[in-house]
XYZ file of C-alpha atoms in Angstrom:
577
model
C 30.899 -20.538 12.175
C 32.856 -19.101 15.187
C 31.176 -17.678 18.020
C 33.128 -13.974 17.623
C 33.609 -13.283 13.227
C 34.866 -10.378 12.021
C 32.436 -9.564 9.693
C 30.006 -10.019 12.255
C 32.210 -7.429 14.296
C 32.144 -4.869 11.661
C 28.617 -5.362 10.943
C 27.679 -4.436 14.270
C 29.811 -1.732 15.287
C 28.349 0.012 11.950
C 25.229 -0.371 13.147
C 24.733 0.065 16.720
C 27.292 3.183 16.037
C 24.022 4.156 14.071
C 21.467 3.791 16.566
C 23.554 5.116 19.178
C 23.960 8.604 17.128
C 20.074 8.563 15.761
C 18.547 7.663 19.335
C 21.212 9.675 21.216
C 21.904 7.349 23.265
C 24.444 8.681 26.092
C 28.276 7.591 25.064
C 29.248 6.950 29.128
C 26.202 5.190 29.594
C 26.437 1.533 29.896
C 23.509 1.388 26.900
C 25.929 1.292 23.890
C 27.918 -1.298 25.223
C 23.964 -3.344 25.686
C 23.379 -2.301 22.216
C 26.291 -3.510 20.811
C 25.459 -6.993 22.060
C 22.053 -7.039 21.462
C 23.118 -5.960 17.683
C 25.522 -8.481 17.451
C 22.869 -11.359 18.722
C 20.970 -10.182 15.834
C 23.500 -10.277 13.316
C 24.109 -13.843 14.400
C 20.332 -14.868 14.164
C 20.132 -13.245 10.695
C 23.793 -14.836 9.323
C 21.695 -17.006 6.692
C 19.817 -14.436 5.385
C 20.742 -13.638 1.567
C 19.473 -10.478 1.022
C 17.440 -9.804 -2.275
C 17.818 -6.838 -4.811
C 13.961 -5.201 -3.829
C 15.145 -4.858 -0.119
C 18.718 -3.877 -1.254
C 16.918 -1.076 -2.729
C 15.091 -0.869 -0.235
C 17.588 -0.601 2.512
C 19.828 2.093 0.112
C 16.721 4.248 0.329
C 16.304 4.039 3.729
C 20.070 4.638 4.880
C 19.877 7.409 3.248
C 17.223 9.128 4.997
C 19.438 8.264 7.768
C 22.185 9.633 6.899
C 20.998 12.889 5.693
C 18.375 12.758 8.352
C 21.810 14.040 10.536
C 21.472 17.707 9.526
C 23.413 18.858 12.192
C 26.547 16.583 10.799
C 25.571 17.983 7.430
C 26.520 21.566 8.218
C 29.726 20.451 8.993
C 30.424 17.429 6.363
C 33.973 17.429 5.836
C 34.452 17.013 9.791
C 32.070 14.581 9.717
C 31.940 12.708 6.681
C 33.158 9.752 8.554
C 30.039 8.978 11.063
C 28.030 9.706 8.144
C 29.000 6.987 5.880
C 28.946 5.050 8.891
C 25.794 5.874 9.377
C 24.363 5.600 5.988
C 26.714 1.755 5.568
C 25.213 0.450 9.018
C 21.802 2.020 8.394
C 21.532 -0.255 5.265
C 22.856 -3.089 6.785
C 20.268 -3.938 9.451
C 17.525 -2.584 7.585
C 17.824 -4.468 4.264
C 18.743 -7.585 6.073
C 15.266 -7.010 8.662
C 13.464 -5.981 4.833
C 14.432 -9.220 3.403
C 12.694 -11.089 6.464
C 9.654 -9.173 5.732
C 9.652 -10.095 2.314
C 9.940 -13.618 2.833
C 7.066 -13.228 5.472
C 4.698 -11.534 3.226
C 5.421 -14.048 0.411
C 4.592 -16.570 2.634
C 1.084 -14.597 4.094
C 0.069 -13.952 0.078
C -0.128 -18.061 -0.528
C -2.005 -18.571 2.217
C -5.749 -19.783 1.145
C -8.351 -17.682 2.511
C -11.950 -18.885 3.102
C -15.002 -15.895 3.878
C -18.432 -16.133 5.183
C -20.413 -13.781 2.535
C -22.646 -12.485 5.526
C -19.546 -11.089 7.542
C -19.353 -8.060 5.546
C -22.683 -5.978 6.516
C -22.746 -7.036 10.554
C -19.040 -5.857 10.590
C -19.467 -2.495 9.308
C -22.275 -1.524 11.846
C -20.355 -2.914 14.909
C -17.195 -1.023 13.412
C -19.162 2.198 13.124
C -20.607 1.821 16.610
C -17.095 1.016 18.354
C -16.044 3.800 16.666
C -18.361 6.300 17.817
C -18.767 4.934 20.868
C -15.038 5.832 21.561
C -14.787 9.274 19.856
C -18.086 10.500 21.482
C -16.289 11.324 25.019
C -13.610 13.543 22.695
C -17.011 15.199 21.556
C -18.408 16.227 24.617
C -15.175 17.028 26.196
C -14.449 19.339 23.623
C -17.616 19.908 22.765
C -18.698 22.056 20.494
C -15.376 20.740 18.300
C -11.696 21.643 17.793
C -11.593 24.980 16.267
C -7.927 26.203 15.102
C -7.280 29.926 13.404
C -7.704 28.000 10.314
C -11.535 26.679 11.504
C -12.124 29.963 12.641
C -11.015 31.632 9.321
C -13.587 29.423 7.060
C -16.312 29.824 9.862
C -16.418 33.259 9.233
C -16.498 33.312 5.527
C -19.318 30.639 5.890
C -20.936 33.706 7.718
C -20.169 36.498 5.363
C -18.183 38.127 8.081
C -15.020 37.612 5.417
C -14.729 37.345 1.757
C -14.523 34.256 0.247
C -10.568 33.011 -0.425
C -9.015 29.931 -1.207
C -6.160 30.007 0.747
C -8.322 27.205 2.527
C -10.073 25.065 -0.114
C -12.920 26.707 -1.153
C -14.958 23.351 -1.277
C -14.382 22.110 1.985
C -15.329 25.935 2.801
C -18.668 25.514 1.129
C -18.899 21.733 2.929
C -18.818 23.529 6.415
C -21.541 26.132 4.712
C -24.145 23.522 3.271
C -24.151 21.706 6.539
C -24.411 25.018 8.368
C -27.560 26.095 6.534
C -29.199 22.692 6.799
C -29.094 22.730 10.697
C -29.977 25.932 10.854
C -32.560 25.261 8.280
C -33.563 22.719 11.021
C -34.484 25.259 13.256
C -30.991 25.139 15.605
C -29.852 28.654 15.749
C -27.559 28.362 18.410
C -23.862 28.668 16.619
C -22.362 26.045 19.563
C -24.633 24.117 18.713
C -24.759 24.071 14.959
C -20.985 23.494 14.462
C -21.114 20.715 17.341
C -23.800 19.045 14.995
C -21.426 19.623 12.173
C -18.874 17.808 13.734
C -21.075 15.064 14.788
C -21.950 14.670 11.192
C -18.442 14.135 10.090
C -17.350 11.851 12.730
C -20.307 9.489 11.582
C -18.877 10.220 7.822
C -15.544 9.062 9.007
C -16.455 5.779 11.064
C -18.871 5.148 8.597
C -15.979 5.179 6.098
C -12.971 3.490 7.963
C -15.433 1.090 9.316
C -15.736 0.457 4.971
C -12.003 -0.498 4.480
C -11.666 -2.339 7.624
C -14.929 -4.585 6.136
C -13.347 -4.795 2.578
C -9.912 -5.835 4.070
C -11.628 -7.959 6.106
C -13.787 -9.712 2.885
C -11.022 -9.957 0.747
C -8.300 -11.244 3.842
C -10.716 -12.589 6.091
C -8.290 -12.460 9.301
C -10.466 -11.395 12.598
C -6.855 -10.446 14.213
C -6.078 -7.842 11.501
C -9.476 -6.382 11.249
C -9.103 -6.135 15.110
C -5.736 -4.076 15.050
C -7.108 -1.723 12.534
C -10.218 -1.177 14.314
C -8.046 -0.401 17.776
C -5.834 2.018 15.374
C -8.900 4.017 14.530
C -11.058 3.778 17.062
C -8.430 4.097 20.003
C -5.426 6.349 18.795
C -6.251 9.280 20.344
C -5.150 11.457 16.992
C -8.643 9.974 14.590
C -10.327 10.829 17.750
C -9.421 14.093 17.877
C -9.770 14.868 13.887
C -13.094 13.341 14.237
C -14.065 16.697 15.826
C -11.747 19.425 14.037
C -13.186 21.252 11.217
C -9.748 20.724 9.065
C -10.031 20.052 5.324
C -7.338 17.378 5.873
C -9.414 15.609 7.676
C -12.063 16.016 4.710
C -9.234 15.022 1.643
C -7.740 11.584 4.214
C -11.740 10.045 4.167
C -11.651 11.077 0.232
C -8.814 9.615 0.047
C -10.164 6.376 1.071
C -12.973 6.524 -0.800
C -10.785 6.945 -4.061
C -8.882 4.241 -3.000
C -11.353 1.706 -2.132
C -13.521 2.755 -5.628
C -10.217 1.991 -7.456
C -9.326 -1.259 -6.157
C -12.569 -2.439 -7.393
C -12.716 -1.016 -10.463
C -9.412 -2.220 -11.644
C -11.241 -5.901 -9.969
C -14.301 -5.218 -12.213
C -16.266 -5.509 -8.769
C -18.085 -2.588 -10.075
C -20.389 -3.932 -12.671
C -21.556 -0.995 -14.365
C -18.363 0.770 -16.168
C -20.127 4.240 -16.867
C -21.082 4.706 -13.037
C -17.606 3.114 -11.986
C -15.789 5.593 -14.202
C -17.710 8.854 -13.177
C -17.476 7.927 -9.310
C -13.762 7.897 -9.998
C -13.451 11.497 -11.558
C -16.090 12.557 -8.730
C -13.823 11.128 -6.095
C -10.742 12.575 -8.016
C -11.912 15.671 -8.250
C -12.810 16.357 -4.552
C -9.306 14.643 -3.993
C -8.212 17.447 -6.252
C -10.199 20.224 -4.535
C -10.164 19.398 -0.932
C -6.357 20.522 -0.362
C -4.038 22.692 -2.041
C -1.927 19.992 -2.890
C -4.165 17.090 -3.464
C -3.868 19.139 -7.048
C -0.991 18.386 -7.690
C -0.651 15.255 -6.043
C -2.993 13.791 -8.556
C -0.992 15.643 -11.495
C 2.093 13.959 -10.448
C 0.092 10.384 -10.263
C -0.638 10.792 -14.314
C 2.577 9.177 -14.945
C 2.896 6.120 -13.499
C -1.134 5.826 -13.710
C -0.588 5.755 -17.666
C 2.389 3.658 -17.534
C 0.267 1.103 -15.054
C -3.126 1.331 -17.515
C -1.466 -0.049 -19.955
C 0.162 -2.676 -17.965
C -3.469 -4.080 -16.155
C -5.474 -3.219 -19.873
C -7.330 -0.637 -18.374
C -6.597 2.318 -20.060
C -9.917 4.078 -19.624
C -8.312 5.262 -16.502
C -6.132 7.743 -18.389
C -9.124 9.314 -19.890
C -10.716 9.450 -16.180
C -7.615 10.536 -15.303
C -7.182 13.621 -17.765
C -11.080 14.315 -16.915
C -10.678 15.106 -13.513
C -7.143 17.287 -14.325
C -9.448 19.238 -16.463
C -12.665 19.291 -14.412
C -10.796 20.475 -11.586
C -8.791 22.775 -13.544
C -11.821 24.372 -14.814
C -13.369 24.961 -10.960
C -9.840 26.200 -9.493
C -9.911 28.663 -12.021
C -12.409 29.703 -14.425
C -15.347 28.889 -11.997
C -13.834 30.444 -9.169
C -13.015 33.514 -10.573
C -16.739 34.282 -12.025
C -17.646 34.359 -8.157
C -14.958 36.322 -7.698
C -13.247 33.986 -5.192
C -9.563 35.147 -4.523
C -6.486 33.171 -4.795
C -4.535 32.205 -1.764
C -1.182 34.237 -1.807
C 0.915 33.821 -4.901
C 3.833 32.881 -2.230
C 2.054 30.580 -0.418
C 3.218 27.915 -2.721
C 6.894 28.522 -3.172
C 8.058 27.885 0.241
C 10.812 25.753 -0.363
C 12.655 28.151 -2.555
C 11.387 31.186 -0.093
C 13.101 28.779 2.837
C 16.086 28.059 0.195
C 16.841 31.666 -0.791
C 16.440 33.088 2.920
C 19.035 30.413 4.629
C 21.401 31.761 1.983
C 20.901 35.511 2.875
C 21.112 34.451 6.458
C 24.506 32.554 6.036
C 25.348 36.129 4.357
C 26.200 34.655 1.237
C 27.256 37.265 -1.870
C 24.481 38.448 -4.175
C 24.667 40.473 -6.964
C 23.538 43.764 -7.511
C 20.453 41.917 -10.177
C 19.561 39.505 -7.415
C 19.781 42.132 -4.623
C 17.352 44.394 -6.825
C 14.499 41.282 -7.578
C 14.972 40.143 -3.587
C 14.469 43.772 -2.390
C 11.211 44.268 -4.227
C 9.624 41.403 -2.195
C 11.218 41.358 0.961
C 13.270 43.307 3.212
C 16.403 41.364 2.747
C 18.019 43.587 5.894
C 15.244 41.282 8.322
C 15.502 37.568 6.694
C 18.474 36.344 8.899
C 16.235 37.501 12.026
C 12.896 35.643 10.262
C 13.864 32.729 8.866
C 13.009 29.863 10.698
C 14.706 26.662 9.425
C 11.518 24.285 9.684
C 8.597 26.708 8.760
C 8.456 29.159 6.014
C 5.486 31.034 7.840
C 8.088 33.962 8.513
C 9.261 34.683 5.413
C 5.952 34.022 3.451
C 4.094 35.917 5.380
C 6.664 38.879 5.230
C 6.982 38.961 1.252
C 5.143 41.739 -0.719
C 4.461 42.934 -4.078
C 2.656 39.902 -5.110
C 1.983 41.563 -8.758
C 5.370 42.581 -9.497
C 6.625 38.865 -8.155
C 4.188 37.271 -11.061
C 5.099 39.575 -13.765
C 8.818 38.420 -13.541
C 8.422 34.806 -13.206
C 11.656 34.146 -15.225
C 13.591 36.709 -13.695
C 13.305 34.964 -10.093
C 13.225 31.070 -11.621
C 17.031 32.049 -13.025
C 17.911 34.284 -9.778
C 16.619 30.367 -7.887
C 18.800 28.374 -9.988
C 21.900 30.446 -10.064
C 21.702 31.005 -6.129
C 21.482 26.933 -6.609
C 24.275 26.437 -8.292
C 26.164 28.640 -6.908
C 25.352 28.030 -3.088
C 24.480 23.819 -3.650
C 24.493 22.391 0.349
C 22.965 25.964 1.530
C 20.277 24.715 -0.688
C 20.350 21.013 0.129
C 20.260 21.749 3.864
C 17.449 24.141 3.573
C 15.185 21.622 2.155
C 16.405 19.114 4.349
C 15.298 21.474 7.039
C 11.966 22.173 6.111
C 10.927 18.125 5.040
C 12.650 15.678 7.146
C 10.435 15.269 9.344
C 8.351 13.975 6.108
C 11.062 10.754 5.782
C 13.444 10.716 9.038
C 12.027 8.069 11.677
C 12.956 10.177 15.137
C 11.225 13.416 14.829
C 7.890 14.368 16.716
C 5.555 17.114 16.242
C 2.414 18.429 17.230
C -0.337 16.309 16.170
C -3.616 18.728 16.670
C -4.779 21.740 18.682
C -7.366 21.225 21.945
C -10.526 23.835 22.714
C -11.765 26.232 20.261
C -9.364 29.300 19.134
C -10.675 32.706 20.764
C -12.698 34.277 18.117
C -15.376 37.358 17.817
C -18.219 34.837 16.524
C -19.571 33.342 19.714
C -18.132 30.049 19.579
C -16.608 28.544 23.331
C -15.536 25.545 24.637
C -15.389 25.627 28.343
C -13.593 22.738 30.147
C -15.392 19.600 31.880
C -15.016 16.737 33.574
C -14.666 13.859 30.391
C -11.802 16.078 29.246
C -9.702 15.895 32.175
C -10.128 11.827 32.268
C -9.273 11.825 28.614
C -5.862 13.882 29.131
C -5.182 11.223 32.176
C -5.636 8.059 30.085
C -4.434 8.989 26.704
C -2.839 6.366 25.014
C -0.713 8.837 23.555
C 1.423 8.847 26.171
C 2.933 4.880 25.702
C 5.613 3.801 24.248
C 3.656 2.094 21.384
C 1.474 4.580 20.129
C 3.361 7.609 20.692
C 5.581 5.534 17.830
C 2.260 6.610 15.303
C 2.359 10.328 15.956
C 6.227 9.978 13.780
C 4.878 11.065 10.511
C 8.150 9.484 9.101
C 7.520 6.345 9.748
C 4.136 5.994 7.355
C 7.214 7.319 4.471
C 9.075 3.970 5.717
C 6.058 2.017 5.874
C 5.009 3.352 2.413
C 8.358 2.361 0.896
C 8.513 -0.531 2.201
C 5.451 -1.693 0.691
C 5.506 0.399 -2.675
C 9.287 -1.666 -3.383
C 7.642 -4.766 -2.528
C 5.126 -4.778 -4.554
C 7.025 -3.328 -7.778
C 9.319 -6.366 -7.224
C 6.476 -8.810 -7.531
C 5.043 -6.792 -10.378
C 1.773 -6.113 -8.532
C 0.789 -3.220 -10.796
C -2.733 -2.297 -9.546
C -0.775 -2.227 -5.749
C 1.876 -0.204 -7.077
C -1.165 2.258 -8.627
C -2.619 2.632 -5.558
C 0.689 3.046 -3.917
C 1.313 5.619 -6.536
C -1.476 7.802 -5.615
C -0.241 8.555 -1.915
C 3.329 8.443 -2.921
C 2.012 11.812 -4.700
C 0.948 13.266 -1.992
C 4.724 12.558 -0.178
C 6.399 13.982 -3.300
C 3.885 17.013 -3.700
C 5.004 18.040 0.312
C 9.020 17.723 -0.229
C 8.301 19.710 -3.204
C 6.320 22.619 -0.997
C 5.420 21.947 2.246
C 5.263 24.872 4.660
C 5.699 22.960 7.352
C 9.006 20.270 8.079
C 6.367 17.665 10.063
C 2.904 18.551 9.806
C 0.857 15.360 10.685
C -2.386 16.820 9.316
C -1.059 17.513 5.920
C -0.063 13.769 5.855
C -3.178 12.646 7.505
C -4.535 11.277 4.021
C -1.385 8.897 4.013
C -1.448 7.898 8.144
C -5.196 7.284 7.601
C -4.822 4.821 4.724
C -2.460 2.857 7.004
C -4.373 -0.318 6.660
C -4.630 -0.045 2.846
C -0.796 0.398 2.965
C -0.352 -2.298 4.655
C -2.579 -5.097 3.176
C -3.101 -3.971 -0.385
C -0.350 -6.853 -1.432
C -2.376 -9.670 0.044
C -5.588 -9.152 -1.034
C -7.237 -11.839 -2.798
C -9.728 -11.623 -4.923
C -13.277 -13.584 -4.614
C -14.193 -16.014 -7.409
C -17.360 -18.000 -8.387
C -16.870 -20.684 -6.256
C -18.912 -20.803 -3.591
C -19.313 -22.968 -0.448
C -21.738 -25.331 0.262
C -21.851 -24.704 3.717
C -22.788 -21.508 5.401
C -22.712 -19.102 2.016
C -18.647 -19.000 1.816
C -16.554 -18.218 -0.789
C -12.926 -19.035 -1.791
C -10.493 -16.062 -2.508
C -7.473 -16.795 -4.167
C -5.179 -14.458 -2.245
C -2.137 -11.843 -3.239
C -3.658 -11.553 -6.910
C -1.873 -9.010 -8.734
């Protein structure tokens, strides 16, 4: 092959084009002209790849969310229509051709034979915990007595009667904060500072306790010292599972639930779990408080029925539709029925709809024409004069929080579904852009956020947080602040990393991977569906936390019989589907 092709040429002016326009990389700067050759190199490195039809897929997918990731060349497609496509052509070019190397790799990592010492398991876990601890404590006394948000503060005061009880904030996690609250106090500890600081103490053991779990099960069924290593640096030294460690969130609560459904899954569906009656009411325990411990975990798990049937089937374990359909009905039995005889209120009925809120108001603010019908059903909830000035493309807070006449909205449900899908039709990119807006930063690689709040939210309760001396070191030596793990504060890239992963392993027909998969891929689909936020990394905190599931689920192997002569070992056969 010649040193300069064309091909080659086009290949990499697509591409680095791309990177130049996502990383806005300055055109008079000498840098494109470096990226260009540096994307060329590749291209020549790579020129014997033959690229598969998973990480075609794959790379389709993902060139998309590049493309559309642009919104600002959106709003004006027709003018820009060109860099788009270029875009979206050398998005998929260099990442289904670096997909395809990855897929070869892991294919390669799956046959690899795996020997384990049986003993490794138990030490691990208690040195994981302690590591753990040992580097979260300092976040604990700096902020001691914990992170307290508006939202903390909110729940600590129902916990205290000083509010009524609602479940705007999950009224389990609610009564979580409350049994641990009269237990301490119970104790004899009556100073509040002191109680909640105990109460966070408590859950950072429950979360070390339970990360320390996966990174000891990945380790038993991988048995790679260099892997268990990385994951125990990503939890114990990323500043962000630090930080949660202390804050009274319920996503914090729902990610270690998470985990826990996970890991009880993986080994029921590897009959690890002996006795099936126990197995199968831990899951619908574990389902249920995934259910109940955020709004959406609800429907998350609703949206998982699907391909959990479809997958039963497949792996002959079809009790786990009936486990399934328990824990729909268990929970659907406490959100309503039970909560109601305590007289528990509802959060707001429009605290769920905020992409069609967000949808609705960027078309009144681009002053699109309504009819007198739609004026009349838009006027009795909001004051259509002050949307333009409220709307706020990224977070429906605004326009939520300004809509009224909750009873009159419920009573004409149909009336405002049509009103929806005829402003739809009728007003398609308004639509498309607004939802863009208010997820991307769910799927598109290059936006950052903030990650979690610092100190304790001024409140009439008695709770402080007065600063110290650990919490200035922290703030100096924050990791946060590199390169390399600022990179895991992007809450798209666990959607890439997800992907990546779930397309792999429906390729090699791994169906109990692809279950798991399934689960958190709810979660994703159940925030572009209604996510109040464009890039919360809390509300995806039950995906970032399962990061080393996500990324060794396909290599797992599972233990057999055999076992060594020598020093209590057993062989795994690994990648088992």
């Amino acid at each position: 092959m010649k040193l300069i092709d064309k091909s080659m040429l086009i290949k990499t002016f697509l591409t680095s084009f791309m990177l130049a326009t996502i990383f806005n990389v300055p055109k008079v700067s000498v840098f494109p002209l470096i990226l260009f050759v540096f994307t060329y190199c590749f291209f020549w490195q790579v020129k014997d790849v033959e690229v598969g039809k998973s990480a075609k897929v794959c790379g389709v997918i993902l060139a998309c969310c590049l493309a559309l990731g642009n919104v600002d060349l959106l709003l004006a497609i027709k003018k820009n229509i060109g860099k788009i496509l270029v875009i979206a052509v050398g998005g998929y070019m260099i990442s289904s051709v670096i997909i395809q190397m990855l897929y070869e790799k892991f294919d390669k990592f799956r046959k690899e034979p795996v020997v384990l010492d049986s003993e490794v398991k138990k030490i691990k876990w208690g040195k994981c915990v302690l590591v753990m601890l040992l580097c979260w404590i300092p976040y604990w006394i700096a902020y001691y007595p914990a992170v307290l948000t508006p939202d903390s503060i909110s729940q600590i005061r129902q916990v205290l009667d000083l509010d009524p009880l609602v479940n705007h904030h999950p009224i389990l996690h609610t009564m979580t904060i409350k049994a641990l609250y009269d237990f301490i106090t119970a104790m004899g500890v009556e100073d509040i500072n002191q109680v909640i600081s105990l109460i966070s103490l408590i859950q950072m053991i429950f979360m070390a306790s339970v990360f320390s779990a996966i990174i000891c099960f990945l380790f038993n069924r991988r048995g790679s010292k260099t892997i268990s290593y990385v994951f125990l640096f990503f939890y114990a030294l990323i500043p962000f599972n630090a930080y949660y460690s202390i804050t009274l969130w319920k996503d914090i609560t729902h990610a270690v639930v998470t985990s826990l459904l996970l890991l009880a899954l993986i080994k029921y569906c590897d009959d690890e779990i002996k006795n099936k009656p126990i197995a199968l009411a831990l899951l619908v325990l574990l389902g249920t408080a995934f259910c109940l411990y955020r709004s959406n975990g609800y429907y998350a798990y609703i949206l998982w029925l699907l391909p959990l049937t479809w997958i039963s089937f497949k792996i002959k374990k079809q009790s786990l539709i009936l486990v399934a359909l328990g824990t729909v009905i268990i929970s659907s039995l406490i959100k309503g029925p039970l909560y109601n005889s305590f007289d528990i209120k509802n959060a707001s009925y429009f605290e769920g709809l905020s992409i069609p809120e967000q949808q609705i108001a960027y078309v009144i603010k681009n002053k699109r024409e309504l009819n007198d019908e739609q004026k009349y059903y838009l006027g009795k909830v909001i004051d259509l004069e002050r949307v333009p000035s409220l709307y706020h493309p990224q977070i429906s807070d605004n326009i939520k929080g300004n809509c009224h006449d909750e009873e009159f909205a419920k009573a004409h449900k149909l009336e405002y579904l049509k009103l929806w899908a005829e402003l739809g039709v009728k007003y398609p990119k308004d639509y498309v852009i607004a939802w863009i807006n208010q997820t991307r930063g769910y799927w598109y690689p290059n936006i950052g956020y903030w990650a979690y709040g610092k100190g304790v939210h001024p409140n009439t309760v008695g709770i402080y947080n007065e600063p110290n001396v650990v919490r200035k070191v922290i703030d100096k030596i924050s990791l946060e602040r590199l390169y390399g793990p600022a990179t895991l504060y992007n809450v798209g890239i666990y959607t890439w990393i997800l992907l990546v992963m779930l397309i792999y392993a429906l390729s090699r027909r791994m169906w109990k991977v692809v279950l798991c998969y399934s689960l958190l891929l709810g979660i994703l689909v159940s925030l572009l569906l209604g996510t109040p936020v464009f890039a919360e990394f809390r509300y995806y905190y039950s995906i970032i936390a399962n990061l080393p599931f996500i990324i060794m689920l396909p290599f797992l192997g599972k233990r057999t019989s055999v076992e060594k002569a020598v020093g209590g070992g057993s062989v795994v056969q690994a990648g088992t589907q």
